[in-house]
Amino acid sequence: MPTFEEKLSDYKHQIVEHIGKAIGKETPVSLYEPIKYTMQGGGKRLRPVLLLLAVEALNGDVQAAMPAAVAVELLHNFTLVHDDIMDNDATRRGRATVHEKWDTSVALLAGDGLVALAYQNLLNTRSPHTLRISKLFTSALIDLCEGQALDREFETRSDVSMDEYLDMIRKKTARLLSLCAQMGAILADGTEDQIQALKVYGESLGMAFQIQDDLLDITADPKKLGKDFGSDIRQKKKTFLLVHALHHANARQKQQLLNYLNHEPVQDAEVLHIRDLFNEIGTLQEAVSAVKQYLTLAEDSLNPIEKVHAKTDCLKDLLQLVQGRQA
Amino acid sequence: MPTFEEKLSDYKHQIVEHIGKAIGKETPVSLYEPIKYTMQGGGKRLRPVLLLLAVEALNGDVQAAMPAAVAVELLHNFTLVHDDIMDNDATRRGRATVHEKWDTSVALLAGDGLVALAYQNLLNTRSPHTLRISKLFTSALIDLCEGQALDREFETRSDVSMDEYLDMIRKKTARLLSLCAQMGAILADGTEDQIQALKVYGESLGMAFQIQDDLLDITADPKKLGKDFGSDIRQKKKTFLLVHALHHANARQKQQLLNYLNHEPVQDAEVLHIRDLFNEIGTLQEAVSAVKQYLTLAEDSLNPIEKVHAKTDCLKDLLQLVQGRQA
C-alpha cells in the first residue's frame, strides 16, 4: 500500500510522461519550443492530480482519465503564459517567463497552442461522458477569462468589496479546481450527488488555495516562491489582503494604504511597510483563518459521499498538503 | 426563388443575429466590450456562409448547423485579434484594431474569450456528429497556430520556397475554409466521399483566397481594403508575390529585393517600387493565374458529388464571388 506522498509522486510522473507524449511535434520551432519549455517548468501538477484522485475516490478508471488530466494541466499553463504577459511578470517557477525568454508574440501564440492541445487531449478522452466534460471545460474557460478580466479591472479600483474579490477568485482560480474534481467524478460514472459534492470540494479547495497564494506573496521565502517577492503589492493587485485591509483600516492606516495605491512605482521598502500595515490591521490573521474555513468546507463536502463507499482518504490528505504548503 | 446574392445576404443577417445572441453577457466590461466590438466589425462572414452552403448542398438542416457556423466565425475573429497584436496592425476593416483601441492585454484576453465562446457554440450544436466536428475544429485550430508561427518565422528568412509558402497558407488560411465545408458536409449527414469532396473544395477556395489577399495588399483601392496599403510589404511578409519574385528575379532585380529585405523601415515610395518589380518579374500575372488554378480545382472537386444529387450551384456561385472580389 503506497503512502499518499508516493501516490502523488507516481501520479505526477505519469502526468508529466503523458504531457510529453501530448506535445509530440518539434516544428514549427517557434510554436513548440516555448510550449515544451512551459510544460517542462515543473510545478505541483495539482489540477491533474486532483482530477485523478477524484476518479480514484469513486473507483473509476484512472488510466482512462489521463487525457482529461493532461488537458486541465495544459489549460492551466495556457492561463499562466497569457497572464504573465498581461501582468508583465519576468519570472515563474524560478525561470524566465515565455514572453521574457522569447517575446510577447511568441508567448501569445504558445498560449493559443496550449488551449488547442488541451482540447485535443480532452476530446480524445475515451468515455461516454466526453461531450459533457468538454462543455464543462469550456464553461470553466469562460470563467477563467472573466476572472482574469475582473482581476485586471480591480487593479485601477480602490473600492473593491470582499464579495467582488471572492467572486473574482472563484472564477479565476477555484473554478478550474472544481472543474477537475467534477470531471473526475463524471468520468468515474459518479452519481449526480457525488459529482456535486466533489465540485464543492474542488471549489472550496480552490478558494483556500488562492487566499493562501495571496498570503504567500508576502510571507513565503522568495527562493521557494519562484517569483518576485511582493509582486502582488507592486502591481496593486486587489488580493484578499488589500481588500480586507482597506475595509478594516482605521483613518490613519487607510490614508497610508490610499497613498500607496495612488503613487508609483512601489519600492522594496514600501512592500515591507504594506506588510506591516496588513499585520497591524489584523489582515494576515484573517487570511489564515479564511484559508482554514475553506479547507474545512472542502472536508465537510466529502461527508455525504463517504457514506456510500467513496474512498475520500486521499482527498483529505490533499487538503492537509495544501494547508501546509510553503510556496 | 431567391438569387444567390439574396441568399448570401439572408444567411449573413441570420449569422450576425445568432452571433449577437451568442455574446449575451455585458460584464466584465473589459472582456465583453472588445469582443462585441470585434464581432460587430462587419466582414464578409465567408466562413459561416460557406458552412451553411455546404449543409444546404447536401440537403441538411441549415438551422441546426447555425451554432457551428457561429463557432467558426468566432474562431476566425479570435485569429484576427491575436494576429493583429503580433503584426502590430493598427486598422482592420477600416476601424482601429482591438489592441489599438484598448491595449494589448485587453486584446489578448478578448481573443481568449472568443476561443472559449467558439467552443461553447460548437459543443452546443445538436447533432450526433458534435464530437467529430469538435475534434476537426480543434485540429484546425492547431493548424492555425502552426500556420501563424510559420508566417512569423518566414519574416526573418529570405530563402522561403514556394512549397513552404503554400504549406504555410494551407494551415493559416485554407484549413479554416476546408473545415467549414467539411463540418457542413458532416452535419448534413454526407457520405465520406461527399465530406472529402467538400473538404478539397474548401481548401482550394482557401488557397485561392489567400493568394488573392496577397495580391490585393498592393492592387486594391486602400479605401475598400480597410487596412494599410502595402502592409505585407512593409512587414516583409513572405507572400506569394515576394516568394515568387525572389525565385524568378534576374540578378539586378534580386539585388533590389534583397536590399529592401535588409533595410528598414520601408517608405511609401519603396512599396510602389517593389510593386513595380513584382510586375516586371511577372509575379503579379503569376499570382492571378494561381488564383484561377485553385478556383478551378475547387470547382472540379464538386464534379463527383454532383452526380449524386448534391446541389452545388451556390458553391459555384461562391467561387465566382471570390474571384471577383475587390478587397
PDB file of N, CA and C in Angstrom, chain B residues 236-291:
ATOM      1  N   LYS B 236       7.488  42.957 -44.579  1.00  0.00           N
ATOM      2  CA  LYS B 236       8.358  41.962 -45.229  1.00  0.00           C
ATOM      3  C   LYS B 236       7.798  40.549 -45.113  1.00  0.00           C
ATOM      4  N   LYS B 237       6.478  40.460 -45.189  1.00  0.00           N
ATOM      5  CA  LYS B 237       5.787  39.167 -45.140  1.00  0.00           C
ATOM      6  C   LYS B 237       6.163  38.355 -46.380  1.00  0.00           C
ATOM      7  N   LYS B 238       6.386  37.069 -46.143  1.00  0.00           N
ATOM      8  CA  LYS B 238       6.678  36.197 -47.283  1.00  0.00           C
ATOM      9  C   LYS B 238       5.365  35.790 -47.939  1.00  0.00           C
ATOM     10  N   THR B 239       4.858  36.703 -48.785  1.00  0.00           N
ATOM     11  CA  THR B 239       3.628  36.443 -49.523  1.00  0.00           C
ATOM     12  C   THR B 239       3.954  35.658 -50.788  1.00  0.00           C
ATOM     13  N   PHE B 240       2.904  35.226 -51.493  1.00  0.00           N
ATOM     14  CA  PHE B 240       3.092  34.573 -52.791  1.00  0.00           C
ATOM     15  C   PHE B 240       3.972  35.449 -53.666  1.00  0.00           C
ATOM     16  N   LEU B 241       3.700  36.758 -53.629  1.00  0.00           N
ATOM     17  CA  LEU B 241       4.392  37.698 -54.512  1.00  0.00           C
ATOM     18  C   LEU B 241       5.890  37.728 -54.221  1.00  0.00           C
ATOM     19  N   LEU B 242       6.244  37.918 -52.971  1.00  0.00           N
ATOM     20  CA  LEU B 242       7.657  38.050 -52.618  1.00  0.00           C
ATOM     21  C   LEU B 242       8.402  36.732 -52.854  1.00  0.00           C
ATOM     22  N   VAL B 243       7.781  35.621 -52.471  1.00  0.00           N
ATOM     23  CA  VAL B 243       8.424  34.314 -52.652  1.00  0.00           C
ATOM     24  C   VAL B 243       8.632  34.039 -54.143  1.00  0.00           C
ATOM     25  N   HIS B 244       7.613  34.305 -54.946  1.00  0.00           N
ATOM     26  CA  HIS B 244       7.740  34.090 -56.390  1.00  0.00           C
ATOM     27  C   HIS B 244       8.815  35.003 -56.976  1.00  0.00           C
ATOM     28  N   ALA B 245       8.752  36.267 -56.597  1.00  0.00           N
ATOM     29  CA  ALA B 245       9.688  37.248 -57.165  1.00  0.00           C
ATOM     30  C   ALA B 245      11.134  36.882 -56.827  1.00  0.00           C
ATOM     31  N   LEU B 246      11.377  36.482 -55.582  1.00  0.00           N
ATOM     32  CA  LEU B 246      12.751  36.134 -55.174  1.00  0.00           C
ATOM     33  C   LEU B 246      13.280  34.952 -55.993  1.00  0.00           C
ATOM     34  N   HIS B 247      12.394  34.051 -56.392  1.00  0.00           N
ATOM     35  CA  HIS B 247      12.835  32.877 -57.149  1.00  0.00           C
ATOM     36  C   HIS B 247      12.881  33.098 -58.656  1.00  0.00           C
ATOM     37  N   HIS B 248      12.299  34.196 -59.136  1.00  0.00           N
ATOM     38  CA  HIS B 248      12.272  34.424 -60.591  1.00  0.00           C
ATOM     39  C   HIS B 248      12.941  35.728 -61.005  1.00  0.00           C
ATOM     40  N   ALA B 249      13.531  36.426 -60.067  1.00  0.00           N
ATOM     41  CA  ALA B 249      14.182  37.700 -60.380  1.00  0.00           C
ATOM     42  C   ALA B 249      15.508  37.451 -61.104  1.00  0.00           C
ATOM     43  N   ASN B 250      15.908  38.390 -61.981  1.00  0.00           N
ATOM     44  CA  ASN B 250      17.269  38.323 -62.528  1.00  0.00           C
ATOM     45  C   ASN B 250      18.210  38.928 -61.480  1.00  0.00           C
ATOM     46  N   ALA B 251      19.500  38.920 -61.759  1.00  0.00           N
ATOM     47  CA  ALA B 251      20.496  39.317 -60.747  1.00  0.00           C
ATOM     48  C   ALA B 251      20.229  40.724 -60.204  1.00  0.00           C
ATOM     49  N   ARG B 252      19.917  41.669 -61.114  1.00  0.00           N
ATOM     50  CA  ARG B 252      19.690  43.049 -60.702  1.00  0.00           C
ATOM     51  C   ARG B 252      18.424  43.164 -59.834  1.00  0.00           C
ATOM     52  N   GLN B 253      17.354  42.518 -60.303  1.00  0.00           N
ATOM     53  CA  GLN B 253      16.093  42.559 -59.555  1.00  0.00           C
ATOM     54  C   GLN B 253      16.257  41.910 -58.174  1.00  0.00           C
ATOM     55  N   LYS B 254      16.983  40.799 -58.145  1.00  0.00           N
ATOM     56  CA  LYS B 254      17.184  40.074 -56.898  1.00  0.00           C
ATOM     57  C   LYS B 254      17.931  40.951 -55.886  1.00  0.00           C
ATOM     58  N   GLN B 255      18.956  41.663 -56.394  1.00  0.00           N
ATOM     59  CA  GLN B 255      19.720  42.552 -55.527  1.00  0.00           C
ATOM     60  C   GLN B 255      18.816  43.621 -54.922  1.00  0.00           C
ATOM     61  N   GLN B 256      17.925  44.159 -55.738  1.00  0.00           N
ATOM     62  CA  GLN B 256      16.998  45.190 -55.249  1.00  0.00           C
ATOM     63  C   GLN B 256      16.048  44.619 -54.185  1.00  0.00           C
ATOM     64  N   LEU B 257      15.585  43.402 -54.422  1.00  0.00           N
ATOM     65  CA  LEU B 257      14.688  42.764 -53.445  1.00  0.00           C
ATOM     66  C   LEU B 257      15.420  42.503 -52.125  1.00  0.00           C
ATOM     67  N   LEU B 258      16.676  42.024 -52.221  1.00  0.00           N
ATOM     68  CA  LEU B 258      17.450  41.741 -51.008  1.00  0.00           C
ATOM     69  C   LEU B 258      17.779  43.031 -50.260  1.00  0.00           C
ATOM     70  N   ASN B 259      18.053  44.101 -51.016  1.00  0.00           N
ATOM     71  CA  ASN B 259      18.287  45.407 -50.389  1.00  0.00           C
ATOM     72  C   ASN B 259      17.084  45.816 -49.548  1.00  0.00           C
ATOM     73  N   TYR B 260      15.905  45.668 -50.161  1.00  0.00           N
ATOM     74  CA  TYR B 260      14.663  46.019 -49.457  1.00  0.00           C
ATOM     75  C   TYR B 260      14.494  45.165 -48.197  1.00  0.00           C
ATOM     76  N   LEU B 261      14.809  43.873 -48.319  1.00  0.00           N
ATOM     77  CA  LEU B 261      14.629  42.974 -47.168  1.00  0.00           C
ATOM     78  C   LEU B 261      15.593  43.297 -46.024  1.00  0.00           C
ATOM     79  N   ASN B 262      16.789  43.811 -46.387  1.00  0.00           N
ATOM     80  CA  ASN B 262      17.817  44.023 -45.371  1.00  0.00           C
ATOM     81  C   ASN B 262      17.824  45.429 -44.775  1.00  0.00           C
ATOM     82  N   HIS B 263      16.927  46.298 -45.250  1.00  0.00           N
ATOM     83  CA  HIS B 263      16.857  47.635 -44.677  1.00  0.00           C
ATOM     84  C   HIS B 263      15.467  47.926 -44.150  1.00  0.00           C
ATOM     85  N   GLU B 264      15.402  48.745 -43.125  1.00  0.00           N
ATOM     86  CA  GLU B 264      14.103  49.174 -42.629  1.00  0.00           C
ATOM     87  C   GLU B 264      14.230  50.578 -42.065  1.00  0.00           C
ATOM     88  N   PRO B 265      13.134  51.286 -41.839  1.00  0.00           N
ATOM     89  CA  PRO B 265      11.758  50.924 -42.186  1.00  0.00           C
ATOM     90  C   PRO B 265      11.486  51.147 -43.675  1.00  0.00           C
ATOM     91  N   VAL B 266      10.354  50.617 -44.144  1.00  0.00           N
ATOM     92  CA  VAL B 266      10.003  50.723 -45.553  1.00  0.00           C
ATOM     93  C   VAL B 266       9.132  51.960 -45.782  1.00  0.00           C
ATOM     94  N   GLN B 267       9.553  52.809 -46.712  1.00  0.00           N
ATOM     95  CA  GLN B 267       8.802  54.029 -47.027  1.00  0.00           C
ATOM     96  C   GLN B 267       7.747  53.751 -48.106  1.00  0.00           C
ATOM     97  N   ASP B 268       6.806  54.713 -48.233  1.00  0.00           N
ATOM     98  CA  ASP B 268       5.751  54.570 -49.240  1.00  0.00           C
ATOM     99  C   ASP B 268       6.328  54.362 -50.641  1.00  0.00           C
ATOM    100  N   ALA B 269       7.356  55.143 -50.972  1.00  0.00           N
ATOM    101  CA  ALA B 269       7.936  55.062 -52.312  1.00  0.00           C
ATOM    102  C   ALA B 269       8.484  53.661 -52.569  1.00  0.00           C
ATOM    103  N   GLU B 270       9.021  53.059 -51.536  1.00  0.00           N
ATOM    104  CA  GLU B 270       9.600  51.725 -51.687  1.00  0.00           C
ATOM    105  C   GLU B 270       8.511  50.678 -51.953  1.00  0.00           C
ATOM    106  N   VAL B 271       7.357  50.849 -51.314  1.00  0.00           N
ATOM    107  CA  VAL B 271       6.242  49.929 -51.564  1.00  0.00           C
ATOM    108  C   VAL B 271       5.911  49.935 -53.062  1.00  0.00           C
ATOM    109  N   LEU B 272       5.832  51.148 -53.621  1.00  0.00           N
ATOM    110  CA  LEU B 272       5.490  51.262 -55.050  1.00  0.00           C
ATOM    111  C   LEU B 272       6.602  50.676 -55.924  1.00  0.00           C
ATOM    112  N   HIS B 273       7.840  50.870 -55.497  1.00  0.00           N
ATOM    113  CA  HIS B 273       8.975  50.323 -56.252  1.00  0.00           C
ATOM    114  C   HIS B 273       8.925  48.788 -56.259  1.00  0.00           C
ATOM    115  N   ILE B 274       8.629  48.210 -55.093  1.00  0.00           N
ATOM    116  CA  ILE B 274       8.538  46.742 -55.001  1.00  0.00           C
ATOM    117  C   ILE B 274       7.397  46.236 -55.877  1.00  0.00           C
ATOM    118  N   ARG B 275       6.288  46.986 -55.888  1.00  0.00           N
ATOM    119  CA  ARG B 275       5.164  46.581 -56.737  1.00  0.00           C
ATOM    120  C   ARG B 275       5.584  46.577 -58.213  1.00  0.00           C
ATOM    121  N   ASP B 276       6.325  47.602 -58.601  1.00  0.00           N
ATOM    122  CA  ASP B 276       6.804  47.653 -59.987  1.00  0.00           C
ATOM    123  C   ASP B 276       7.715  46.468 -60.293  1.00  0.00           C
ATOM    124  N   LEU B 277       8.565  46.129 -59.333  1.00  0.00           N
ATOM    125  CA  LEU B 277       9.464  44.976 -59.507  1.00  0.00           C
ATOM    126  C   LEU B 277       8.649  43.693 -59.708  1.00  0.00           C
ATOM    127  N   PHE B 278       7.626  43.506 -58.854  1.00  0.00           N
ATOM    128  CA  PHE B 278       6.759  42.319 -58.973  1.00  0.00           C
ATOM    129  C   PHE B 278       6.163  42.249 -60.378  1.00  0.00           C
ATOM    130  N   ASN B 279       5.761  43.409 -60.878  1.00  0.00           N
ATOM    131  CA  ASN B 279       5.141  43.470 -62.199  1.00  0.00           C
ATOM    132  C   ASN B 279       6.152  43.077 -63.279  1.00  0.00           C
ATOM    133  N   GLU B 280       7.342  43.652 -63.159  1.00  0.00           N
ATOM    134  CA  GLU B 280       8.432  43.433 -64.115  1.00  0.00           C
ATOM    135  C   GLU B 280       8.821  41.950 -64.181  1.00  0.00           C
ATOM    136  N   ILE B 281       8.854  41.307 -62.992  1.00  0.00           N
ATOM    137  CA  ILE B 281       9.292  39.906 -62.913  1.00  0.00           C
ATOM    138  C   ILE B 281       8.197  38.960 -63.414  1.00  0.00           C
ATOM    139  N   GLY B 282       6.994  39.469 -63.540  1.00  0.00           N
ATOM    140  CA  GLY B 282       5.888  38.616 -63.984  1.00  0.00           C
ATOM    141  C   GLY B 282       5.136  37.985 -62.830  1.00  0.00           C
ATOM    142  N   THR B 283       5.436  38.474 -61.611  1.00  0.00           N
ATOM    143  CA  THR B 283       4.861  37.890 -60.402  1.00  0.00           C
ATOM    144  C   THR B 283       3.361  38.152 -60.283  1.00  0.00           C
ATOM    145  N   LEU B 284       2.939  39.377 -60.627  1.00  0.00           N
ATOM    146  CA  LEU B 284       1.514  39.700 -60.485  1.00  0.00           C
ATOM    147  C   LEU B 284       0.669  38.804 -61.393  1.00  0.00           C
ATOM    148  N   GLN B 285       1.124  38.645 -62.626  1.00  0.00           N
ATOM    149  CA  GLN B 285       0.401  37.779 -63.568  1.00  0.00           C
ATOM    150  C   GLN B 285       0.373  36.346 -63.043  1.00  0.00           C
ATOM    151  N   GLU B 286       1.487  35.898 -62.473  1.00  0.00           N
ATOM    152  CA  GLU B 286       1.578  34.527 -61.968  1.00  0.00           C
ATOM    153  C   GLU B 286       0.608  34.314 -60.795  1.00  0.00           C
ATOM    154  N   ALA B 287       0.478  35.329 -59.970  1.00  0.00           N
ATOM    155  CA  ALA B 287      -0.442  35.237 -58.830  1.00  0.00           C
ATOM    156  C   ALA B 287      -1.888  35.146 -59.321  1.00  0.00           C
ATOM    157  N   VAL B 288      -2.228  35.984 -60.292  1.00  0.00           N
ATOM    158  CA  VAL B 288      -3.579  35.944 -60.868  1.00  0.00           C
ATOM    159  C   VAL B 288      -3.866  34.554 -61.414  1.00  0.00           C
ATOM    160  N   SER B 289      -2.863  33.985 -62.072  1.00  0.00           N
ATOM    161  CA  SER B 289      -3.040  32.662 -62.659  1.00  0.00           C
ATOM    162  C   SER B 289      -3.167  31.576 -61.578  1.00  0.00           C
ATOM    163  N   ALA B 290      -2.410  31.709 -60.496  1.00  0.00           N
ATOM    164  CA  ALA B 290      -2.508  30.729 -59.397  1.00  0.00           C
ATOM    165  C   ALA B 290      -3.900  30.776 -58.756  1.00  0.00           C
ATOM    166  N   VAL B 291      -4.436  31.993 -58.587  1.00  0.00           N
ATOM    167  CA  VAL B 291      -5.785  32.131 -58.026  1.00  0.00           C
ATOM    168  C   VAL B 291      -6.783  31.369 -58.899  1.00  0.00           C
TER     169      VAL B 291
END
